[in-house]
PDB file of C-alpha atoms in Angstrom:
ATOM      1  CA  MET A   1     -70.528 -15.333  18.801  1.00 47.00           C
ATOM      2  CA  ARG A   2     -66.868 -16.277  18.480  1.00 48.00           C
ATOM      3  CA  ALA A   3     -66.123 -13.183  16.366  1.00 48.00           C
ATOM      4  CA  LEU A   4     -66.551 -10.796  19.292  1.00 44.00           C
ATOM      5  CA  PRO A   5     -63.825 -12.350  21.542  1.00 46.00           C
ATOM      6  CA  ILE A   6     -61.389 -12.500  18.589  1.00 43.00           C
ATOM      7  CA  ALA A   7     -62.111  -8.867  17.663  1.00 41.00           C
ATOM      8  CA  VAL A   8     -61.546  -7.775  21.265  1.00 38.00           C
ATOM      9  CA  THR A   9     -58.246  -9.687  21.388  1.00 40.00           C
ATOM     10  CA  VAL A  10     -57.048  -8.106  18.102  1.00 38.00           C
ATOM     11  CA  LEU A  11     -58.051  -4.630  19.311  1.00 37.00           C
ATOM     12  CA  ALA A  12     -56.235  -5.116  22.640  1.00 41.00           C
ATOM     13  CA  ALA A  13     -53.087  -6.280  20.838  1.00 40.00           C
ATOM     14  CA  ALA A  14     -53.198  -3.281  18.490  1.00 40.00           C
ATOM     15  CA  LEU A  15     -53.555  -0.876  21.401  1.00 37.00           C
ATOM     16  CA  ALA A  16     -50.693  -2.534  23.252  1.00 41.00           C
ATOM     17  CA  LEU A  17     -48.423  -2.192  20.218  1.00 37.00           C
ATOM     18  CA  THR A  18     -49.222   1.478  19.679  1.00 38.00           C
ATOM     19  CA  SER A  19     -48.367   2.272  23.277  1.00 41.00           C
ATOM     20  CA  CYS A  20     -44.859   0.801  22.975  1.00 41.00           C
ATOM     21  CA  ASP A  21     -41.974   3.270  22.922  1.00 41.00           C
ATOM     22  CA  ASP A  22     -39.169   2.446  20.514  1.00 40.00           C
ATOM     23  CA  SER A  23     -36.297   4.273  22.140  1.00 37.00           C
ATOM     24  CA  GLY A  24     -33.587   2.239  20.404  1.00 38.00           C
ATOM     25  CA  ASP A  25     -32.972   4.935  17.745  1.00 37.00           C
ATOM     26  CA  ASN A  26     -31.170   7.907  19.205  1.00 37.00           C
ATOM     27  CA  SER A  27     -30.819   9.745  15.923  1.00 37.00           C
ATOM     28  CA  SER A  28     -34.091  11.613  16.271  1.00 37.00           C
ATOM     29  CA  SER A  29     -36.749  12.449  18.759  1.00 37.00           C
ATOM     30  CA  SER A  30     -40.332  13.492  18.284  1.00 38.00           C
ATOM     31  CA  LYS A  31     -42.960  15.248  20.307  1.00 41.00           C
ATOM     32  CA  THR A  32     -46.500  16.399  19.764  1.00 41.00           C
ATOM     33  CA  SER A  33     -46.895  20.161  19.589  1.00 42.00           C
ATOM     34  CA  GLU A  34     -49.843  22.146  20.935  1.00 46.00           C
ATOM     35  CA  THR A  35     -51.371  22.062  17.438  1.00 42.00           C
ATOM     36  CA  GLY A  36     -51.405  18.262  17.514  1.00 45.00           C
ATOM     37  CA  LYS A  37     -48.709  17.881  14.833  1.00 42.00           C
ATOM     38  CA  THR A  38     -45.715  15.634  15.429  1.00 39.00           C
ATOM     39  CA  GLU A  39     -42.390  17.478  15.327  1.00 39.00           C
ATOM     40  CA  THR A  40     -39.147  15.586  14.722  1.00 37.00           C
ATOM     41  CA  ASN A  41     -35.782  16.899  15.823  1.00 39.00           C
ATOM     42  CA  ALA A  42     -33.112  14.996  13.906  1.00 44.00           C
ATOM     43  CA  VAL A  43     -29.691  14.923  15.502  1.00 52.00           C
ATOM     44  CA  ALA A  44     -27.313  14.946  12.563  1.00 63.00           C
ATOM     45  CA  ALA A  45     -23.671  14.149  13.090  1.00 76.00           C
ATOM     46  CA  ALA A  46     -21.248  16.766  11.749  1.00 88.00           C
ATOM     47  CA  ASP A  47     -18.553  15.979   9.205  1.00 91.00           C
ATOM     48  CA  CYS A  48     -15.488  14.336  10.753  1.00 93.00           C
ATOM     49  CA  LYS A  49     -12.584  16.711  11.365  1.00 94.00           C
ATOM     50  CA  ILE A  50      -8.970  15.674  10.888  1.00 94.00           C
ATOM     51  CA  ASP A  51      -7.967  16.951  14.324  1.00 93.00           C
ATOM     52  CA  SER A  52     -10.641  14.741  15.946  1.00 94.00           C
ATOM     53  CA  VAL A  53      -9.526  11.456  14.380  1.00 95.00           C
ATOM     54  CA  GLY A  54      -6.523   9.193  14.627  1.00 95.00           C
ATOM     55  CA  ILE A  55      -4.997   8.014  11.349  1.00 96.00           C
ATOM     56  CA  GLN A  56      -2.886   4.883  10.904  1.00 96.00           C
ATOM     57  CA  VAL A  57      -1.212   4.234   7.544  1.00 96.00           C
ATOM     58  CA  GLY A  58      -0.321   0.596   6.832  1.00 93.00           C
ATOM     59  CA  PRO A  59       0.958  -1.951   7.313  1.00 92.00           C
ATOM     60  CA  ALA A  60       1.111  -2.178   3.546  1.00 93.00           C
ATOM     61  CA  ASN A  61       1.259  -4.884   0.942  1.00 94.00           C
ATOM     62  CA  VAL A  62       4.232  -3.232  -0.779  1.00 95.00           C
ATOM     63  CA  ALA A  63       4.775  -3.727  -4.512  1.00 95.00           C
ATOM     64  CA  PRO A  64       8.184  -5.508  -4.611  1.00 94.00           C
ATOM     65  CA  ALA A  65       9.291  -4.626  -8.157  1.00 95.00           C
ATOM     66  CA  ALA A  66       8.514  -2.203 -10.982  1.00 94.00           C
ATOM     67  CA  GLY A  67       5.171  -3.025 -12.582  1.00 95.00           C
ATOM     68  CA  ASP A  68       3.825  -4.787  -9.466  1.00 97.00           C
ATOM     69  CA  THR A  69       0.749  -3.536  -7.623  1.00 97.00           C
ATOM     70  CA  GLY A  70       0.793  -2.599  -3.957  1.00 97.00           C
ATOM     71  CA  ASN A  71      -1.932  -1.716  -1.459  1.00 97.00           C
ATOM     72  CA  VAL A  72      -1.704   0.676   1.463  1.00 97.00           C
ATOM     73  CA  PRO A  73      -4.605   0.452   3.930  1.00 97.00           C
ATOM     74  CA  VAL A  74      -5.405   3.525   6.002  1.00 97.00           C
ATOM     75  CA  THR A  75      -7.529   3.353   9.164  1.00 96.00           C
ATOM     76  CA  ILE A  76      -9.296   6.338  10.698  1.00 96.00           C
ATOM     77  CA  THR A  77     -10.514   6.211  14.314  1.00 96.00           C
ATOM     78  CA  ASN A  78     -12.996   8.787  15.581  1.00 96.00           C
ATOM     79  CA  ARG A  79     -11.800  10.172  18.926  1.00 95.00           C
ATOM     80  CA  ASP A  80     -14.658  12.606  19.498  1.00 92.00           C
ATOM     81  CA  SER A  81     -18.440  12.861  19.263  1.00 94.00           C
ATOM     82  CA  PRO A  82     -20.244  11.110  16.377  1.00 96.00           C
ATOM     83  CA  CYS A  83     -19.290  12.379  12.936  1.00 94.00           C
ATOM     84  CA  THR A  84     -19.862  11.433   9.311  1.00 94.00           C
ATOM     85  CA  LEU A  85     -17.673  10.565   6.352  1.00 94.00           C
ATOM     86  CA  LYS A  86     -18.961  10.505   2.788  1.00 91.00           C
ATOM     87  CA  GLY A  87     -16.959  10.140  -0.333  1.00 91.00           C
ATOM     88  CA  PHE A  88     -13.252   9.775  -0.738  1.00 95.00           C
ATOM     89  CA  PRO A  89     -10.302  11.070   1.256  1.00 96.00           C
ATOM     90  CA  GLY A  90      -8.167  13.773  -0.293  1.00 95.00           C
ATOM     91  CA  LEU A  91      -4.695  12.406  -1.029  1.00 96.00           C
ATOM     92  CA  GLU A  92      -1.822  14.584  -2.163  1.00 95.00           C
ATOM     93  CA  VAL A  93       1.634  13.127  -2.628  1.00 95.00           C
ATOM     94  CA  HIS A  94       4.983  14.921  -2.842  1.00 94.00           C
ATOM     95  CA  ALA A  95       8.248  14.016  -4.518  1.00 91.00           C
ATOM     96  CA  GLY A  96      10.656  16.864  -3.863  1.00 86.00           C
ATOM     97  CA  SER A  97       9.136  19.990  -5.437  1.00 88.00           C
ATOM     98  CA  THR A  98       6.574  17.964  -7.427  1.00 88.00           C
ATOM     99  CA  SER A  99       3.138  17.207  -6.032  1.00 91.00           C
ATOM    100  CA  THR A 100       0.020  15.554  -7.399  1.00 93.00           C
ATOM    101  CA  ASP A 101      -3.194  13.945  -6.192  1.00 94.00           C
ATOM    102  CA  ILE A 102      -4.113  10.288  -5.997  1.00 95.00           C
ATOM    103  CA  VAL A 103      -7.454   9.998  -7.772  1.00 93.00           C
ATOM    104  CA  ALA A 104     -10.634   8.276  -6.607  1.00 94.00           C
ATOM    105  CA  ASP A 105     -11.381   4.770  -7.879  1.00 93.00           C
ATOM    106  CA  LYS A 106     -13.936   5.522 -10.610  1.00 89.00           C
ATOM    107  CA  ALA A 107     -15.605   2.121 -10.219  1.00 91.00           C
ATOM    108  CA  ALA A 108     -16.367   2.617  -6.515  1.00 91.00           C
ATOM    109  CA  THR A 109     -19.535   4.141  -5.069  1.00 91.00           C
ATOM    110  CA  PRO A 110     -19.102   5.899  -1.734  1.00 92.00           C
ATOM    111  CA  GLU A 111     -21.653   5.634   1.056  1.00 91.00           C
ATOM    112  CA  LYS A 112     -22.267   7.891   4.028  1.00 94.00           C
ATOM    113  CA  LEU A 113     -20.767   6.505   7.234  1.00 93.00           C
ATOM    114  CA  THR A 114     -21.528   7.708  10.739  1.00 94.00           C
ATOM    115  CA  LEU A 115     -18.749   7.008  13.218  1.00 94.00           C
ATOM    116  CA  ALA A 116     -19.476   6.921  16.930  1.00 95.00           C
ATOM    117  CA  LYS A 117     -16.642   7.684  19.330  1.00 95.00           C
ATOM    118  CA  ASN A 118     -13.883   5.042  18.866  1.00 94.00           C
ATOM    119  CA  ASP A 119     -15.476   3.664  15.657  1.00 95.00           C
ATOM    120  CA  THR A 120     -13.170   3.120  12.701  1.00 96.00           C
ATOM    121  CA  ALA A 121     -13.357   3.483   8.954  1.00 96.00           C
ATOM    122  CA  SER A 122     -10.767   2.631   6.350  1.00 96.00           C
ATOM    123  CA  PHE A 123      -9.783   3.203   2.750  1.00 96.00           C
ATOM    124  CA  THR A 124      -7.099   1.657   0.542  1.00 97.00           C
ATOM    125  CA  ILE A 125      -4.542   3.231  -1.750  1.00 97.00           C
ATOM    126  CA  THR A 126      -3.645   0.973  -4.684  1.00 97.00           C
ATOM    127  CA  TYR A 127      -0.562   1.837  -6.723  1.00 96.00           C
ATOM    128  CA  VAL A 128       1.772   0.434  -9.359  1.00 96.00           C
ATOM    129  CA  ARG A 129       5.445   0.563  -8.495  1.00 96.00           C
ATOM    130  CA  GLY A 130       7.535   2.523 -10.978  1.00 93.00           C
ATOM    131  CA  THR A 131      11.136   2.236 -12.087  1.00 91.00           C
ATOM    132  CA  ALA A 132      13.439   4.509 -10.106  1.00 87.00           C
ATOM    133  CA  GLY A 133      14.860   7.270 -12.310  1.00 85.00           C
ATOM    134  CA  ASP A 134      12.228   6.840 -15.048  1.00 86.00           C
ATOM    135  CA  ALA A 135      10.776  10.128 -16.334  1.00 84.00           C
ATOM    136  CA  ASN A 136       7.210   8.835 -15.771  1.00 87.00           C
ATOM    137  CA  THR A 137       7.881   7.700 -12.190  1.00 90.00           C
ATOM    138  CA  LEU A 138       7.616   9.792  -9.045  1.00 91.00           C
ATOM    139  CA  ASP A 139       9.817   8.888  -6.105  1.00 92.00           C
ATOM    140  CA  LEU A 140       7.267   9.867  -3.466  1.00 94.00           C
ATOM    141  CA  LYS A 141       8.369  11.073  -0.048  1.00 94.00           C
ATOM    142  CA  THR A 142       5.209  12.459   1.606  1.00 96.00           C
ATOM    143  CA  LEU A 143       1.523  11.527   1.692  1.00 96.00           C
ATOM    144  CA  LYS A 144      -0.937  14.246   2.802  1.00 97.00           C
ATOM    145  CA  ILE A 145      -4.396  13.045   3.860  1.00 97.00           C
ATOM    146  CA  SER A 146      -7.495  15.238   4.179  1.00 96.00           C
ATOM    147  CA  LEU A 147     -11.093  14.344   4.946  1.00 95.00           C
ATOM    148  CA  PRO A 148     -14.064  15.212   2.692  1.00 91.00           C
ATOM    149  CA  GLU A 149     -15.229  18.829   2.764  1.00 84.00           C
ATOM    150  CA  ALA A 150     -12.015  19.919   4.526  1.00 88.00           C
ATOM    151  CA  THR A 151      -8.640  21.393   3.651  1.00 89.00           C
ATOM    152  CA  ALA A 152      -6.655  20.532   6.795  1.00 93.00           C
ATOM    153  CA  THR A 153      -4.229  17.633   6.318  1.00 94.00           C
ATOM    154  CA  GLN A 154      -2.046  15.207   8.223  1.00 95.00           C
ATOM    155  CA  ASP A 155       1.309  14.270   6.698  1.00 96.00           C
ATOM    156  CA  PHE A 156       2.835  10.795   6.561  1.00 97.00           C
ATOM    157  CA  LYS A 157       6.090   9.421   5.179  1.00 96.00           C
ATOM    158  CA  TRP A 158       5.681   7.439   1.933  1.00 96.00           C
ATOM    159  CA  SER A 159       7.995   4.423   2.229  1.00 94.00           C
ATOM    160  CA  TYR A 160       6.472   2.113  -0.387  1.00 95.00           C
ATOM    161  CA  GLY A 161       8.796   2.856  -3.302  1.00 92.00           C
ATOM    162  CA  PRO A 162       8.444   4.986  -6.425  1.00 94.00           C
ATOM    163  CA  VAL A 163       5.034   5.144  -8.122  1.00 95.00           C
ATOM    164  CA  ALA A 164       4.572   4.731 -11.866  1.00 94.00           C
ATOM    165  CA  GLY A 165       3.076   7.534 -13.889  1.00 91.00           C
ATOM    166  CA  LYS A 166       0.169   7.090 -16.249  1.00 84.00           C
ATOM    167  CA  GLY A 167      -1.187   9.260 -19.010  1.00 69.00           C
ATOM    168  CA  GLY A 168      -0.396  12.957 -18.709  1.00 61.00           C
ATOM    169  CA  ALA A 169       2.035  14.961 -16.672  1.00 58.00           C
ATOM    170  CA  GLY A 170       1.924  14.197 -12.982  1.00 70.00           C
ATOM    171  CA  GLU A 171      -0.834  11.572 -13.200  1.00 85.00           C
ATOM    172  CA  LEU A 172       0.032   8.498 -11.155  1.00 93.00           C
ATOM    173  CA  ASP A 173      -0.941   4.894 -11.713  1.00 94.00           C
ATOM    174  CA  ALA A 174      -2.660   4.934  -8.326  1.00 96.00           C
ATOM    175  CA  SER A 175      -6.171   5.253  -6.930  1.00 96.00           C
ATOM    176  CA  VAL A 176      -8.029   5.365  -3.616  1.00 97.00           C
ATOM    177  CA  THR A 177     -11.210   3.612  -2.501  1.00 96.00           C
ATOM    178  CA  PRO A 178     -14.049   5.364  -0.664  1.00 96.00           C
ATOM    179  CA  PHE A 179     -14.378   5.097   3.117  1.00 95.00           C
ATOM    180  CA  THR A 180     -15.804   1.822   4.456  1.00 93.00           C
ATOM    181  CA  HIS A 181     -16.505   0.688   8.020  1.00 88.00           C
ATOM    182  CA  ALA A 182     -13.502  -1.127   9.436  1.00 81.00           C
ATOM    183  CA  GLY A 183     -13.727  -4.246  11.569  1.00 68.00           C
ATOM    184  CA  ASP A 184     -16.963  -6.219  11.853  1.00 54.00           C
TER     185      ASP A 184
END
């Protein structure tokens, strides 16, 4: 006799839960077509574009002397509609007529980030200061930053001292981390 009221209560609760609308996720919407199948329309954010973001380089933890390590944080703020970042930024540095890339940190694993308007992401450049005038050192003047899947760049003055070389010609003792959410 008691089983019937409990079964009715469980059934009512199940029906109430299935009628709830979870509208907290705005990344997709679904509807039922005339055939009875559910169709989902995912709203995917496009890749972030360099002309739609603000970039701030520094303030840095500058390497004070040759052989010391320095860190240069870079913050990117999305100024437009939601966009995504995945991977590493493109970093090209110039010392007079010589240019080279700063390579990705091989130990780091990038994740896909979606930035809403005014959200920020960051990455860090880590470098070893070189000895001015040394054949293996580049006295950098310009840092060019690009976003993944893009060729457009923004240029910034490099004011953190010369960077030590490593290995072969033009390879710097420097690396960059993948993008991470900034703040919180």
